[in-house]
mmCIF file of C-alpha atoms in Angstrom:
data_model
loop_
_atom_site.group_PDB
_atom_site.id
_atom_site.type_symbol
_atom_site.label_atom_id
_atom_site.label_comp_id
_atom_site.label_asym_id
_atom_site.label_seq_id
_atom_site.Cartn_x
_atom_site.Cartn_y
_atom_site.Cartn_z
ATOM 1 C CA LEU A 50 97.605 100.062 107.069
ATOM 2 C CA VAL A 51 101.410 99.914 106.838
ATOM 3 C CA ILE A 52 101.244 96.220 105.875
ATOM 4 C CA PHE A 53 98.732 97.207 103.192
ATOM 5 C CA ILE A 54 101.233 99.754 101.821
ATOM 6 C CA TYR A 55 103.953 97.072 101.787
ATOM 7 C CA ILE A 56 101.718 94.644 99.852
ATOM 8 C CA LEU A 57 100.780 97.332 97.320
ATOM 9 C CA ILE A 58 104.444 98.149 96.708
ATOM 10 C CA ASN A 59 105.093 94.435 96.076
ATOM 11 C CA ILE A 60 102.117 94.131 93.741
ATOM 12 C CA PHE A 61 102.767 97.187 91.594
ATOM 13 C CA GLU A 62 106.584 97.002 91.683
ATOM 14 C CA THR A 63 107.134 93.284 91.111
ATOM 15 C CA ASN A 64 104.148 91.166 90.176
ATOM 16 C CA PHE A 65 100.432 90.912 90.755
ATOM 17 C CA ASN A 66 100.632 87.204 91.575
ATOM 18 C CA LYS A 67 98.370 84.805 93.468
ATOM 19 C CA LYS A 68 100.383 84.995 96.704
ATOM 20 C CA ASN A 69 100.240 88.808 96.877
ATOM 21 C CA SER A 70 96.562 88.721 95.896
ATOM 22 C CA PHE A 71 95.693 86.366 98.761
ATOM 23 C CA PHE A 72 97.565 88.447 101.347
ATOM 24 C CA LEU A 73 95.881 91.584 99.987
ATOM 25 C CA GLY A 74 92.489 89.931 100.491
ATOM 26 C CA LEU A 75 93.566 88.875 103.986
ATOM 27 C CA VAL A 76 94.515 92.423 104.997
ATOM 28 C CA LEU A 77 91.347 93.868 103.457
ATOM 29 C CA GLY A 78 89.195 91.293 105.272
ATOM 30 C CA LEU A 79 90.770 91.900 108.670
ATOM 31 C CA THR A 80 90.627 95.674 108.210
ATOM 32 C CA PHE A 81 86.978 95.591 107.124
ATOM 33 C CA SER A 82 85.969 93.635 110.225
ATOM 34 C CA GLY A 83 88.313 95.469 112.601
ATOM 35 C CA PHE A 84 88.431 99.133 111.554
ATOM 36 C CA TYR A 85 86.366 99.913 108.472
ATOM 37 C CA TYR A 86 87.641 103.512 108.346
ATOM 38 C CA PHE A 87 90.976 102.181 107.072
ATOM 39 C CA PHE A 88 89.178 99.742 104.782
ATOM 40 C CA ILE A 89 87.511 102.599 102.889
ATOM 41 C CA ILE A 90 90.901 104.282 102.415
ATOM 42 C CA GLN A 91 92.403 101.000 101.209
ATOM 43 C CA ILE A 92 89.679 100.376 98.617
ATOM 44 C CA ILE A 93 89.852 103.935 97.258
ATOM 45 C CA SER A 94 93.669 103.896 97.050
ATOM 46 C CA LEU A 95 93.660 100.472 95.368
ATOM 47 C CA PHE A 96 91.153 101.712 92.782
ATOM 48 C CA ILE A 97 93.175 104.893 92.096
ATOM 49 C CA LEU A 98 96.432 102.936 91.690
ATOM 50 C CA ILE A 99 94.795 100.493 89.286
ATOM 51 C CA LEU A 100 93.459 103.402 87.225
ATOM 52 C CA ILE A 101 96.880 105.092 87.133
ATOM 53 C CA ASN A 102 98.914 101.959 86.364
ATOM 54 C CA PHE A 103 96.537 100.683 83.683
ATOM 55 C CA ASN A 104 95.858 104.083 82.055
ATOM 56 C CA PHE A 105 92.193 104.019 83.125
ATOM 57 C CA LYS A 106 91.592 100.787 81.185
ATOM 58 C CA ILE A 107 89.563 98.938 83.795
ATOM 59 C CA LEU A 108 88.313 96.250 81.386
ATOM 60 C CA SER A 109 91.885 95.418 80.370
ATOM 61 C CA PHE A 110 92.855 95.087 84.015
ATOM 62 C CA LEU A 111 89.862 92.813 84.753
ATOM 63 C CA LYS A 112 90.690 90.528 81.817
ATOM 64 C CA LEU A 113 94.390 90.343 82.669
ATOM 65 C CA HIS A 114 94.002 89.768 86.414
ATOM 66 C CA PHE A 115 90.589 88.101 86.721
ATOM 67 C CA SER A 116 91.982 85.084 88.607
ATOM 68 C CA ASN A 117 93.886 87.346 91.031
ATOM 69 C CA ILE A 118 90.727 89.360 91.682
ATOM 70 C CA LEU A 119 88.902 86.140 92.578
ATOM 71 C CA ILE A 120 91.715 85.226 94.991
ATOM 72 C CA ILE A 121 91.495 88.679 96.612
ATOM 73 C CA GLY A 122 87.752 88.149 97.041
ATOM 74 C CA LEU A 123 88.314 84.664 98.478
ATOM 75 C CA GLY A 124 90.914 85.906 100.962
ATOM 76 C CA PHE A 125 88.621 88.763 101.945
ATOM 77 C CA LEU A 126 85.646 86.457 102.588
ATOM 78 C CA ILE A 127 87.697 83.914 104.560
ATOM 79 C CA PHE A 128 89.013 86.491 107.031
ATOM 80 C CA ALA A 129 86.133 88.979 107.127
ATOM 81 C CA THR A 130 83.109 86.668 107.345
ATOM 82 C CA PRO A 131 83.745 85.083 110.809
ATOM 83 C CA PHE A 132 84.303 88.451 112.502
ATOM 84 C CA VAL A 133 81.347 90.084 110.749
ATOM 85 C CA LEU A 134 79.069 87.216 111.830
ATOM 86 C CA LEU A 135 80.329 87.452 115.411
ATOM 87 C CA ASN A 136 79.670 91.195 115.416
ATOM 88 C CA MET A 137 76.154 90.676 114.067
ATOM 89 C CA ILE A 138 75.331 87.938 116.579
ATOM 90 C CA PHE A 139 76.770 89.553 119.704
ATOM 91 C CA ALA A 140 76.227 93.226 118.874
ATOM 92 C CA GLU A 141 74.399 95.189 121.567
ATOM 93 C CA PRO A 142 72.117 98.086 120.522
ATOM 94 C CA ASP A 143 73.004 100.063 123.675
ATOM 95 C CA TYR A 144 76.725 99.831 122.942
ATOM 96 C CA ALA A 145 76.152 100.866 119.323
ATOM 97 C CA GLU A 146 74.171 103.863 120.556
ATOM 98 C CA ARG A 147 77.026 104.881 122.871
ATOM 99 C CA LEU A 148 79.331 104.770 119.847
ATOM 100 C CA GLY A 149 77.081 107.272 118.118
ATOM 101 C CA ASP A 150 75.425 104.845 115.697
ATOM 102 C CA VAL A 151 72.879 106.967 113.835
ATOM 103 C CA SER A 152 70.924 106.650 110.616
ATOM 104 C CA LEU A 153 71.863 109.127 107.913
ATOM 105 C CA SER A 154 68.945 110.902 106.328
ATOM 106 C CA LYS A 155 69.455 113.222 103.365
ATOM 107 C CA ASP A 156 69.475 116.233 105.672
ATOM 108 C CA LYS A 157 72.091 114.699 107.962
ATOM 109 C CA LYS A 158 74.236 113.736 104.982
ATOM 110 C CA LEU A 159 74.090 117.326 103.723
ATOM 111 C CA ILE A 160 75.138 118.620 107.146
ATOM 112 C CA LEU A 161 78.121 116.240 107.231
ATOM 113 C CA LEU A 162 79.139 117.030 103.657
ATOM 114 C CA LYS A 163 78.982 120.775 104.365
ATOM 115 C CA TYR A 164 81.076 120.224 107.494
ATOM 116 C CA TYR A 165 83.791 118.409 105.549
ATOM 117 C CA LEU A 166 83.774 120.927 102.723
ATOM 118 C CA GLY A 167 84.327 123.627 105.341
ATOM 119 C CA LEU A 168 87.055 121.510 106.957
ATOM 120 C CA PHE A 169 88.822 121.043 103.636
ATOM 121 C CA LEU A 170 88.967 124.819 103.183
ATOM 122 C CA ASN A 171 90.504 125.275 106.638
ATOM 123 C CA PHE A 172 94.064 126.662 106.600
ATOM 124 C CA LYS A 173 95.478 123.812 108.724
ATOM 125 C CA PHE A 174 93.965 121.220 106.443
ATOM 126 C CA LEU A 175 95.084 123.006 103.292
ATOM 127 C CA SER A 176 98.617 123.178 104.695
ATOM 128 C CA LEU A 177 98.650 119.370 104.990
ATOM 129 C CA ILE A 178 97.692 119.039 101.332
ATOM 130 C CA LEU A 179 100.221 121.645 100.220
ATOM 131 C CA ILE A 180 103.094 120.134 102.235
ATOM 132 C CA ASN A 181 102.439 116.590 101.025
ATOM 133 C CA SER A 182 101.878 117.694 97.428
ATOM 134 C CA ALA A 183 105.012 119.867 97.403
ATOM 135 C CA ILE A 184 107.198 117.039 98.747
ATOM 136 C CA PHE A 185 105.657 114.561 96.302
ATOM 137 C CA LEU A 186 106.261 116.843 93.303
ATOM 138 C CA PHE A 187 109.799 117.547 94.538
ATOM 139 C CA LEU A 188 110.653 113.831 94.669
ATOM 140 C CA MET A 189 108.962 113.228 91.317
ATOM 141 C CA LYS A 190 111.130 115.944 89.788
ATOM 142 C CA LEU A 191 114.271 114.319 91.217
ATOM 143 C CA LYS A 192 113.287 111.068 89.491
ATOM 144 C CA ILE A 193 114.544 108.930 92.350
ATOM 145 C CA LYS A 194 114.520 105.140 92.356
ATOM 146 C CA ASN A 195 111.613 103.112 93.753
ATOM 147 C CA ILE A 196 109.029 105.725 92.814
ATOM 148 C CA LEU A 197 106.221 103.559 94.240
ATOM 149 C CA PHE A 198 107.764 103.809 97.715
ATOM 150 C CA HIS A 199 106.532 107.401 98.023
ATOM 151 C CA LYS A 200 103.824 107.363 95.331
ATOM 152 C CA ILE A 201 101.631 104.801 97.123
ATOM 153 C CA PRO A 202 101.637 106.554 100.561
ATOM 154 C CA PHE A 203 100.729 109.818 98.810
ATOM 155 C CA VAL A 204 97.792 108.109 97.051
ATOM 156 C CA ILE A 205 96.685 106.731 100.430
ATOM 157 C CA PHE A 206 96.800 110.254 101.864
ATOM 158 C CA ILE A 207 94.596 111.503 99.004
ATOM 159 C CA SER A 208 92.271 108.541 99.579
ATOM 160 C CA SER A 209 91.928 109.475 103.260
ATOM 161 C CA ILE A 210 90.551 112.848 102.119
ATOM 162 C CA ILE A 211 88.072 111.250 99.728
ATOM 163 C CA SER A 212 86.944 108.532 102.185
ATOM 164 C CA PRO A 213 84.550 110.561 104.419
ATOM 165 C CA ILE A 214 82.805 112.139 101.420
ATOM 166 C CA LEU A 215 82.334 108.780 99.698
ATOM 167 C CA PHE A 216 81.237 107.084 102.918
ATOM 168 C CA PHE A 217 78.560 109.643 103.754
ATOM 169 C CA LEU A 218 77.232 109.553 100.196
ATOM 170 C CA ILE A 219 76.666 105.786 100.116
ATOM 171 C CA SER A 220 76.299 104.662 103.743
ATOM 172 C CA PRO A 221 72.855 104.618 105.442
ATOM 173 C CA LYS A 222 74.497 104.827 108.896
ATOM 174 C CA THR A 223 77.567 106.184 110.645
ATOM 175 C CA THR A 224 79.219 106.052 114.053
ATOM 176 C CA LEU A 225 82.178 108.117 115.278
ATOM 177 C CA ILE A 226 83.178 110.478 112.498
ATOM 178 C CA TYR A 227 86.272 111.877 114.216
ATOM 179 C CA HIS A 228 88.162 108.785 113.006
ATOM 180 C CA PHE A 229 87.963 110.178 109.484
ATOM 181 C CA ASN A 230 89.682 113.372 110.651
ATOM 182 C CA ASN A 231 92.329 111.407 112.554
ATOM 183 C CA ASN A 232 92.983 109.205 109.539
ATOM 184 C CA ILE A 233 93.730 112.211 107.341
ATOM 185 C CA ILE A 234 96.370 113.376 109.823
ATOM 186 C CA ILE A 235 97.792 109.860 110.255
ATOM 187 C CA CYS A 236 98.001 109.251 106.495
ATOM 188 C CA SER A 237 99.585 112.668 106.023
ATOM 189 C CA PHE A 238 102.378 111.868 108.482
ATOM 190 C CA ILE A 239 102.840 108.358 107.056
ATOM 191 C CA SER A 240 103.233 109.924 103.615
ATOM 192 C CA ILE A 241 105.783 112.445 104.901
ATOM 193 C CA ILE A 242 107.728 109.715 106.753
ATOM 194 C CA PHE A 243 107.922 107.621 103.572
ATOM 195 C CA PHE A 244 109.123 110.705 101.670
ATOM 196 C CA ILE A 245 111.863 111.284 104.255
ATOM 197 C CA ILE A 246 112.975 107.637 104.098
ATOM 198 C CA SER A 247 113.037 107.719 100.302
ATOM 199 C CA PHE A 248 115.066 110.927 100.178
ATOM 200 C CA TYR A 249 117.472 109.719 102.854
ATOM 201 C CA PHE A 250 118.351 106.418 101.193
ATOM 202 C CA ASN A 251 118.646 107.995 97.742
ATOM 203 C CA TYR A 252 120.741 111.032 98.628
ATOM 204 C CA LEU A 253 122.090 111.000 102.203
ATOM 205 C CA SER A 254 122.827 107.430 103.302
ATOM 206 C CA ASN A 255 126.044 107.236 101.212
ATOM 207 C CA LYS A 256 127.522 110.286 102.930
ATOM 208 C CA LYS A 257 129.613 109.747 106.067
ATOM 209 C CA PHE A 258 127.874 112.422 108.106
ATOM 210 C CA PHE A 259 124.460 110.895 107.435
ATOM 211 C CA ARG A 260 125.297 107.240 108.037
ATOM 212 C CA LEU A 261 122.913 107.005 110.955
ATOM 213 C CA ASN A 262 120.660 104.203 109.772
ATOM 214 C CA TYR A 263 119.806 102.731 113.181
ATOM 215 C CA PHE A 264 119.300 106.158 114.721
ATOM 216 C CA PHE A 265 117.151 107.057 111.726
ATOM 217 C CA TYR A 266 114.921 104.015 112.257
ATOM 218 C CA ILE A 267 114.539 104.811 115.966
ATOM 219 C CA VAL A 268 113.447 108.382 115.177
ATOM 220 C CA ILE A 269 110.846 107.077 112.695
ATOM 221 C CA VAL A 270 109.422 104.540 115.174
ATOM 222 C CA LEU A 271 109.234 107.144 117.947
ATOM 223 C CA SER A 272 107.559 109.585 115.552
ATOM 224 C CA VAL A 273 104.901 107.027 114.640
ATOM 225 C CA PHE A 274 104.190 106.293 118.335
ATOM 226 C CA TYR A 275 104.016 110.020 119.077
ATOM 227 C CA ILE A 276 101.595 110.634 116.208
ATOM 228 C CA SER A 277 99.450 107.654 117.275
ATOM 229 C CA ASN A 278 99.101 108.980 120.817
ATOM 230 C CA THR A 279 98.398 112.671 120.089
#
């Protein structure tokens, strides 16, 4: 997911070239076959960023970057297909059942959608949205450099909120849904960490008291490990 953020920053900050397109397809393919919960977030965030950067002119984007889109698709197929085929061939029904693999009828989809609507109105969840939105608007108001460095993680956080709703609307099956909840928390903290980094290097790194770059990196790494294991 962090590599995906890095590639997006390269694409939208420098150039949407063939090299970046292939690596984007690679990451999407590996994520789709390895942990599709992140894949849904990636696709939603990519779509939102394209809409924002091209002023909702999807046809213009398709005409301008048609060859790059084909390369993304090629990279995706190369790296996703072998793992998907292996999963289909060697998948065991008993193991899938233990993972909570269930078919989603209309009634079950309604139950899940009601659950997430209730979750989104929860105070703890709303506080995550408010904190991330407040920090994002604060940095936007400051007009700091490298706006994409904190814009893209925020879009990914928003995409993590949309992902369970979209998934349950279109998918005929589901497995462990708690990953969707975890992803919202993870993407929230990733967004906040990127905000902190952006603010630090724009306003604090040039001051003697705050010249703690290596210490700063260590704190970030430890924070990510702590978040991943809680």
